[in-house]
């Protein structure tokens, strides 16, 4: 899409101003950085306008933005392909006590193997990863690696449609979130860091799926410094 | 200000809708989280609207937003008060190779000791920390602690007026940035993480104060994984 069409997007920029609208912040994705570099090679002046994005809208969970580590992506697993680099990134964030925002996979314009083989431009319906799927995949990898980066009773916040009027949050253990249906996309998930603060607790406890297990896990993983 | 006036801000919210405008994202500061909690205690429904903030606008440097660790604050040192918690936070980010965004101190409505003692509501002119001051304070603390969290030749990007038409970036060693005047506020600074990527280099090299020292420091600290 953007990657393969940068020349097309930039075409005519010597004669007219070209505007390029994106969802979220223009520099949230490497793709757009590439596009600016390409424009600069062609001596086309570029002006970018920052926008809200999930990276700060996630503050609506009540978790403090300066307590987040690096953001990680979770892709749909297939039977033979279960990329687990997210596990190492979470380990790094966890090692210094920080929260991890996980951005969940979106599949649009996918072709079935058959349609691809036959060169038919027929696309599958779009797929958006849910909080349930993310929590399941996280536990699948922890079960496999057993390095205790997180556990079934680790606290996380499932987030749906952040920034929209019907945004929704559910705070629970990863095990619990495997069964929490948050409805329509887009979803994302935050795994809580050890260093979570009491003020954050005061805010997120109203999203608790189960107040009892919430208190247990909070005490077990986050209550030590207080 | 907001901390001490939450009751005043929320007054009348049972009869009319109250809008509260902030600079940047509403949840960029603990203060606003507090305000929402206070409103909820009073059963006042709250709706927040996410906004762009320095946390994502910093992407205009060309550094990838998912390569940032926790955000840290740098306050003005005084002769007897040089809070260095930023040093530990940077160490944590550096330990996992991530960039650190540093938000620089703003002093408004300050009273001189004399005016405070005499109860005179006369305020000093506002002060905004510059990239130069931040780089100097960083090196002062490294000189004192000598734990090699960063060095005089570590690469950083000084940022001024990010998001405005006259935004400006200067990439150089901390030593160099001690002498780079980026003009009017607001300023911020990004200390590069070890894991910086070649695509990021392609983008930031045009901001280099000195292309030669830039290449040297890049090779020394960031060129190993490539």
Coordinates of C-alpha atoms in Angstrom, one line a residue:
Chain A
X1 CA 0.0 0.0 0.0
X2 CA 1.9 3.1 1.2
X3 CA 5.3 1.2 0.8
X4 CA 4.7 0.4 -2.8
X5 CA 3.0 3.6 -3.8
X6 CA 5.3 6.4 -2.6
X7 CA 6.1 7.6 -6.1
X8 CA 2.4 7.7 -6.9
X9 CA 1.6 9.5 -3.6
X10 CA 4.3 12.1 -4.3
X11 CA 3.5 12.5 -8.0
X12 CA 2.6 16.1 -8.9
X13 CA 4.1 17.5 -5.6
X14 CA 6.2 19.8 -7.7
X15 CA 3.1 21.6 -9.0
X16 CA 0.6 21.3 -6.1
X17 CA 0.5 20.7 -2.4
X18 CA -0.3 17.1 -1.6
X19 CA -2.0 16.1 1.7
X20 CA -1.6 12.6 3.1
X21 CA -4.0 11.7 5.8
X22 CA -3.3 8.8 8.2
X23 CA -5.1 7.2 11.1
X24 CA -3.4 8.1 14.4
X25 CA -0.1 9.9 14.5
X26 CA 1.9 10.3 11.2
X27 CA 5.0 8.9 12.7
X28 CA 3.5 6.0 14.5
X29 CA 4.6 3.8 11.6
X30 CA 7.9 3.3 9.9
X31 CA 6.1 3.4 6.6
X32 CA 5.4 7.1 6.9
X33 CA 9.0 7.9 8.0
X34 CA 10.0 6.2 4.7
X35 CA 7.6 8.4 2.8
X36 CA 9.1 11.6 4.2
X37 CA 12.6 10.4 3.4
X38 CA 11.6 9.6 -0.2
X39 CA 10.0 13.1 -0.5
X40 CA 13.2 14.7 0.8
X41 CA 15.3 12.8 -1.7
X42 CA 13.1 14.4 -4.4
X43 CA 13.6 17.8 -2.6
X44 CA 9.9 18.0 -1.8
X45 CA 9.3 20.1 1.4
X46 CA 7.3 18.1 4.0
X47 CA 5.2 19.4 6.9
X48 CA 3.7 17.0 9.4
X49 CA 0.9 17.6 11.8
X50 CA 1.0 15.6 15.0
X51 CA -2.2 13.8 16.0
X52 CA -3.6 11.9 18.9
X53 CA -2.8 8.2 18.7
X54 CA -3.3 5.0 20.8
X55 CA 0.1 5.8 22.3
X56 CA -1.3 8.6 24.4
X57 CA -5.0 7.8 24.2
X58 CA -4.2 4.7 26.3
X59 CA -3.8 7.2 29.2
X60 CA -7.6 6.9 29.5
X61 CA -7.0 3.6 31.3
X62 CA -5.6 5.7 34.2
X63 CA -2.2 4.2 33.8
X64 CA 0.5 6.9 33.8
X65 CA 2.0 7.4 30.3
X66 CA 5.5 7.9 31.7
X67 CA 5.3 4.4 33.2
X68 CA 5.2 2.7 29.8
X69 CA 8.1 1.0 28.2
X70 CA 8.4 0.2 24.5
X71 CA 5.3 -0.6 22.6
X72 CA 5.0 -4.1 21.1
X73 CA 2.9 -5.7 18.3
X74 CA 1.1 -9.0 18.5
X75 CA 0.3 -10.7 15.2
X76 CA -2.2 -13.5 14.5
X77 CA -0.5 -16.9 15.1
X78 CA -1.0 -19.6 12.5
X79 CA -0.4 -23.3 13.0
X80 CA 3.2 -23.1 11.9
X81 CA 4.1 -19.5 12.6
X82 CA 4.0 -18.1 16.1
X83 CA 6.4 -15.2 16.2
X84 CA 7.3 -14.6 19.8
X85 CA 9.6 -11.5 19.7
X86 CA 6.9 -9.8 21.7
X87 CA 7.9 -12.0 24.6
X88 CA 11.4 -10.7 24.7
X89 CA 10.2 -7.1 24.5
X90 CA 7.8 -7.6 27.4
X91 CA 10.6 -9.2 29.4
X92 CA 12.7 -6.1 28.8
X93 CA 9.9 -3.8 29.9
X94 CA 9.1 -6.0 32.9
X95 CA 12.8 -6.1 34.0
X96 CA 12.5 -2.4 34.7
X97 CA 8.9 -2.6 36.1
X98 CA 7.2 -0.8 33.2
X99 CA 3.8 -1.3 31.5
X100 CA 3.6 -2.7 28.0
X101 CA 1.1 -1.5 25.5
X102 CA 0.4 -4.2 22.9
X103 CA -1.0 -3.3 19.5
X104 CA -3.1 -6.0 18.0
X105 CA -2.9 -7.3 14.5
X106 CA -5.2 -6.2 11.7
X107 CA -5.6 -8.2 8.5
X108 CA -7.2 -6.4 5.6
X109 CA -7.0 -7.3 1.9
X110 CA -5.9 -10.9 2.6
X111 CA -6.2 -13.5 -0.1
X112 CA -6.9 -17.1 0.5
X113 CA -4.0 -19.4 -0.7
X114 CA -6.3 -20.7 -3.4
X115 CA -7.3 -17.2 -4.7
X116 CA -3.6 -16.1 -4.5
X117 CA -2.5 -19.1 -6.5
X118 CA -5.1 -18.5 -9.1
X119 CA -4.3 -14.8 -9.2
X120 CA -7.9 -13.9 -8.3
X121 CA -8.2 -10.5 -6.6
X122 CA -10.8 -11.8 -4.2
X123 CA -10.1 -10.8 -0.6
X124 CA -11.1 -12.4 2.7
X125 CA -13.2 -10.3 5.2
X126 CA -11.0 -8.1 7.4
X127 CA -9.9 -9.6 10.7
X128 CA -9.1 -7.6 13.8
X129 CA -7.4 -9.3 16.8
X130 CA -9.4 -9.2 20.0
X131 CA -8.2 -8.9 23.6
X132 CA -9.3 -12.5 24.1
X133 CA -7.1 -13.7 21.2
X134 CA -4.1 -11.7 22.4
X135 CA -4.4 -13.0 26.0
X136 CA -4.6 -16.5 24.7
X137 CA -1.6 -16.2 22.5
X138 CA 0.4 -14.6 25.3
X139 CA -0.3 -17.5 27.6
X140 CA 0.4 -20.0 24.8
X141 CA 3.9 -18.6 24.5
X142 CA 4.5 -18.4 28.3
X143 CA 3.4 -22.0 28.5
X144 CA 5.9 -23.0 25.9
X145 CA 8.9 -20.9 27.1
X146 CA 8.2 -21.1 30.8
X147 CA 10.5 -18.2 31.6
X148 CA 8.0 -16.5 33.9
X149 CA 7.9 -13.2 32.0
X150 CA 4.3 -13.1 33.0
X151 CA 1.7 -15.6 34.3
X152 CA -1.9 -16.6 34.0
X153 CA -2.7 -14.4 37.0
X154 CA -0.7 -11.3 35.8
X155 CA -2.9 -8.2 35.6
X156 CA -3.7 -6.6 32.2
X157 CA -6.2 -4.2 30.9
X158 CA -8.1 -5.1 27.8
X159 CA -9.1 -1.9 25.8
X160 CA -11.6 -1.6 23.1
X161 CA -12.4 1.4 20.8
X162 CA -10.2 3.8 22.8
X163 CA -11.0 7.4 22.1
X164 CA -14.5 6.6 20.9
X165 CA -17.7 7.3 22.8
X166 CA -18.2 3.6 23.5
X167 CA -14.6 2.9 24.6
X168 CA -14.4 0.0 27.0
X169 CA -11.8 -1.3 29.5
X170 CA -11.6 -4.6 31.3
X171 CA -9.0 -5.1 33.9
X172 CA -8.3 -8.7 34.9
X173 CA -5.8 -11.5 34.9
X174 CA -4.6 -12.8 31.5
X175 CA -6.5 -16.0 32.2
X176 CA -9.7 -13.9 32.8
X177 CA -9.2 -11.8 29.7
X178 CA -9.1 -15.0 27.6
X179 CA -12.9 -15.0 28.1
X180 CA -13.8 -11.3 28.1
X181 CA -15.6 -10.2 25.0
X182 CA -15.1 -6.5 24.5
X183 CA -17.1 -6.2 21.3
X184 CA -16.2 -4.4 18.1
X185 CA -12.6 -3.5 17.1
X186 CA -10.1 -2.0 17.5
X187 CA -8.7 -3.7 20.6
X188 CA -5.4 -3.3 22.4
X189 CA -4.0 -4.6 25.7
X190 CA -1.8 -3.3 28.4
X191 CA 0.2 -5.7 30.6
X192 CA 0.8 -4.0 33.9
X193 CA 4.4 -3.4 35.1
X194 CA 5.5 -4.3 38.6
X195 CA 6.0 -0.6 39.4
X196 CA 2.3 0.2 39.1
X197 CA 1.4 3.0 41.5
X198 CA -1.5 3.2 44.0
X199 CA -3.0 6.1 42.1
X200 CA -3.1 3.9 39.1
X201 CA -4.8 1.2 41.1
X202 CA -7.4 3.7 42.4
X203 CA -8.3 4.4 38.8
X204 CA -8.2 1.0 37.2
X205 CA -10.0 -1.0 39.9
X206 CA -13.4 0.1 38.6
X207 CA -12.6 -1.8 35.4
X208 CA -11.9 -5.0 37.4
X209 CA -13.6 -8.1 35.9
X210 CA -13.5 -9.7 39.4
X211 CA -12.6 -7.4 42.3
X212 CA -11.4 -10.3 44.3
X213 CA -8.9 -11.7 41.9
X214 CA -7.8 -8.2 41.0
X215 CA -6.9 -7.5 44.7
X216 CA -5.1 -10.9 44.9
X217 CA -2.9 -10.3 41.8
X218 CA -2.3 -6.6 42.7
X219 CA -1.0 -7.7 46.1
X220 CA 1.1 -10.5 44.6
X221 CA 2.7 -8.5 41.9
X222 CA 2.3 -4.8 42.5
X223 CA 1.9 -4.3 46.2
X224 CA 5.5 -4.7 47.3
X225 CA 6.7 -1.2 46.9
X226 CA 3.9 0.4 48.9
Chain B
X1 CA -3.3 25.2 40.5
X2 CA -5.4 22.2 39.2
X3 CA -4.4 20.2 42.3
X4 CA -5.8 22.8 44.7
X5 CA -8.8 23.9 42.6
X6 CA -10.5 20.6 41.7
X7 CA -13.6 21.5 43.7
X8 CA -13.8 24.8 42.0
X9 CA -13.4 23.3 38.6
X10 CA -16.1 20.7 39.2
X11 CA -18.5 23.2 40.8
X12 CA -21.8 23.4 39.0
X13 CA -21.2 20.2 37.1
X14 CA -24.6 18.9 38.4
X15 CA -26.3 21.6 36.5
X16 CA -24.2 22.2 33.4
X17 CA -21.5 20.5 31.3
X18 CA -18.1 21.7 32.3
X19 CA -15.2 21.6 29.8
X20 CA -11.6 21.5 30.9
X21 CA -9.0 22.3 28.3
X22 CA -5.4 21.2 28.8
X23 CA -2.2 21.6 26.8
X24 CA -1.2 18.3 25.2
X25 CA -3.0 15.0 26.1
X26 CA -5.4 15.1 29.1
X27 CA -3.7 12.1 30.7
X28 CA -0.2 13.2 30.2
X29 CA -0.2 14.4 33.8
X30 CA -1.1 12.8 37.1
X31 CA -3.0 15.9 38.0
X32 CA -5.7 15.3 35.5
X33 CA -6.1 11.7 36.5
X34 CA -6.7 13.0 40.0
X35 CA -9.3 15.4 38.7
X36 CA -11.2 12.5 37.0
X37 CA -11.1 10.4 40.1
X38 CA -12.4 13.4 42.2
X39 CA -15.3 13.8 39.6
X40 CA -16.2 10.2 39.8
X41 CA -16.3 10.3 43.6
X42 CA -18.9 13.0 43.2
X43 CA -20.7 10.8 40.6
X44 CA -20.0 13.3 37.8
X45 CA -19.8 11.6 34.4
X46 CA -16.5 12.4 32.6
X47 CA -15.6 12.2 29.0
X48 CA -12.0 12.7 27.8
X49 CA -10.9 13.5 24.3
X50 CA -7.4 12.4 23.4
X51 CA -5.0 14.9 21.9
X52 CA -1.6 15.0 20.3
X53 CA 1.2 15.5 22.8
X54 CA 5.0 15.7 22.9
X55 CA 4.9 11.9 23.5
X56 CA 3.9 11.2 19.9
X57 CA 4.9 14.5 18.2
X58 CA 8.5 13.6 19.1
X59 CA 8.1 11.1 16.2
X60 CA 9.0 14.1 13.9
X61 CA 12.6 13.5 14.9
X62 CA 12.5 10.4 12.8
X63 CA 13.0 8.2 15.8
X64 CA 10.6 5.3 16.0
X65 CA 8.0 5.7 18.7
X66 CA 8.0 2.1 19.6
X67 CA 11.8 2.4 20.4
X68 CA 11.2 4.7 23.3
X69 CA 11.3 3.7 27.0
X70 CA 9.8 5.6 29.9
X71 CA 9.6 9.3 29.6
X72 CA 11.6 11.3 32.2
X73 CA 11.5 14.8 33.6
X74 CA 14.5 17.1 34.1
X75 CA 14.1 19.9 36.7
X76 CA 16.2 23.1 37.1
X77 CA 19.1 22.4 39.5
X78 CA 19.8 24.8 42.3
X79 CA 23.1 25.1 44.2
X80 CA 21.9 22.7 46.8
X81 CA 19.2 20.6 45.1
X82 CA 20.2 18.5 42.1
X83 CA 17.6 15.7 41.9
X84 CA 19.1 12.9 39.9
X85 CA 16.4 10.3 39.7
X86 CA 16.4 10.9 35.9
X87 CA 19.8 9.3 35.8
X88 CA 18.4 6.0 37.1
X89 CA 15.4 6.1 34.7
X90 CA 17.8 6.7 31.8
X91 CA 20.0 3.8 33.0
X92 CA 16.9 1.5 32.9
X93 CA 16.0 2.6 29.4
X94 CA 19.6 2.3 28.3
X95 CA 19.9 -1.2 29.8
X96 CA 17.4 -2.4 27.2
X97 CA 18.7 -0.2 24.4
X98 CA 15.8 2.3 24.2
X99 CA 15.6 6.0 23.5
X100 CA 14.7 8.4 26.4
X101 CA 12.5 11.4 25.9
X102 CA 13.3 14.1 28.5
X103 CA 10.7 16.7 29.3
X104 CA 12.3 19.9 30.5
X105 CA 11.3 22.0 33.5
X106 CA 8.9 25.0 33.3
X107 CA 8.8 27.5 36.1
X108 CA 5.9 29.9 36.1
X109 CA 4.4 31.9 38.9
X110 CA 7.6 31.6 41.0
X111 CA 8.1 34.0 43.8
X112 CA 11.5 35.2 45.0
X113 CA 12.3 34.1 48.6
X114 CA 12.0 37.8 49.6
X115 CA 8.6 38.3 48.0
X116 CA 7.4 35.0 49.5
X117 CA 8.6 35.9 53.0
X118 CA 6.8 39.2 52.8
X119 CA 3.7 37.7 51.3
X120 CA 3.9 39.8 48.2
X121 CA 2.2 38.2 45.2
X122 CA 4.9 39.4 42.8
X123 CA 6.1 36.7 40.5
X124 CA 9.4 36.1 38.7
X125 CA 9.4 36.0 34.9
X126 CA 8.6 32.5 33.6
X127 CA 11.6 30.2 33.0
X128 CA 11.8 27.4 30.5
X129 CA 14.7 24.9 30.5
X130 CA 16.7 24.8 27.3
X131 CA 18.3 21.9 25.6
X132 CA 21.7 23.5 26.5
X133 CA 20.8 23.5 30.2
X134 CA 19.5 20.0 30.1
X135 CA 22.7 18.6 28.4
X136 CA 24.8 20.5 30.9
X137 CA 22.9 19.1 33.9
X138 CA 23.1 15.6 32.4
X139 CA 26.8 15.8 32.1
X140 CA 27.2 17.3 35.5
X141 CA 25.4 14.3 37.1
X142 CA 27.4 11.8 35.0
X143 CA 30.6 13.5 36.0
X144 CA 29.6 13.2 39.6
X145 CA 28.3 9.6 39.5
X146 CA 30.7 8.2 36.9
X147 CA 28.5 5.1 36.2
X148 CA 28.7 5.4 32.5
X149 CA 25.0 5.6 31.9
X150 CA 25.9 8.0 29.1
X151 CA 29.0 10.1 28.1
X152 CA 30.0 13.4 26.7
X153 CA 30.0 11.9 23.2
X154 CA 26.6 10.2 23.5
X155 CA 24.2 11.2 20.8
X156 CA 21.0 13.1 21.6
X157 CA 18.5 15.2 19.7
X158 CA 17.7 18.6 21.0
X159 CA 14.1 19.6 20.0
X160 CA 12.5 23.0 20.0
X161 CA 8.9 24.0 19.5
X162 CA 7.9 20.5 18.3
X163 CA 4.7 20.6 16.3
X164 CA 4.9 24.3 15.5
X165 CA 5.8 25.6 12.0
X166 CA 9.2 26.7 13.2
X167 CA 10.1 23.4 15.0
X168 CA 13.8 22.7 15.1
X169 CA 16.0 19.7 15.8
X170 CA 19.7 19.5 16.4
X171 CA 21.4 16.1 16.7
X172 CA 24.8 16.0 18.4
X173 CA 26.8 14.7 21.3
X174 CA 25.7 15.9 24.7
X175 CA 28.9 17.9 24.8
X176 CA 27.9 19.7 21.5
X177 CA 24.4 20.3 22.7
X178 CA 25.7 22.2 25.7
X179 CA 26.4 25.0 23.2
X180 CA 23.5 24.7 20.7
X181 CA 21.0 27.5 21.0
X182 CA 17.6 26.4 19.7
X183 CA 15.8 29.6 20.4
X184 CA 12.4 30.1 22.0
X185 CA 10.7 27.4 24.2
X186 CA 9.5 24.8 24.6
X187 CA 12.5 22.5 24.4
X188 CA 12.9 18.8 24.9
X189 CA 15.7 16.3 24.4
X190 CA 15.9 12.7 23.3
X191 CA 18.9 10.6 24.4
X192 CA 19.4 7.9 21.7
X193 CA 19.2 4.3 22.8
X194 CA 21.9 1.8 21.7
X195 CA 19.4 -0.1 19.6
X196 CA 18.8 2.8 17.2
X197 CA 18.1 1.6 13.7
X198 CA 19.7 2.5 10.4
X199 CA 16.4 3.9 9.1
X200 CA 16.4 6.3 12.1
X201 CA 20.0 7.2 11.3
X202 CA 19.0 8.1 7.7
X203 CA 16.4 10.4 9.0
X204 CA 18.3 12.2 11.9
X205 CA 21.6 12.7 10.2
X206 CA 20.3 15.8 8.5
X207 CA 19.9 17.3 11.9
X208 CA 23.6 16.7 12.8
X209 CA 25.4 19.6 14.3
X210 CA 28.7 18.1 13.0
X211 CA 28.4 15.2 10.5
X212 CA 31.9 14.0 11.5
X213 CA 31.3 13.6 15.2
X214 CA 27.8 12.3 14.5
X215 CA 29.3 9.4 12.4
X216 CA 32.0 8.7 15.1
X217 CA 29.5 8.5 17.9
X218 CA 27.0 6.5 15.8
X219 CA 29.7 4.0 15.0
X220 CA 30.8 3.8 18.6
X221 CA 27.4 3.4 20.3
X222 CA 24.9 2.4 17.7
X223 CA 26.7 0.7 14.8
X224 CA 27.3 -2.7 16.5
X225 CA 24.1 -4.5 15.6
X226 CA 24.2 -3.7 11.9

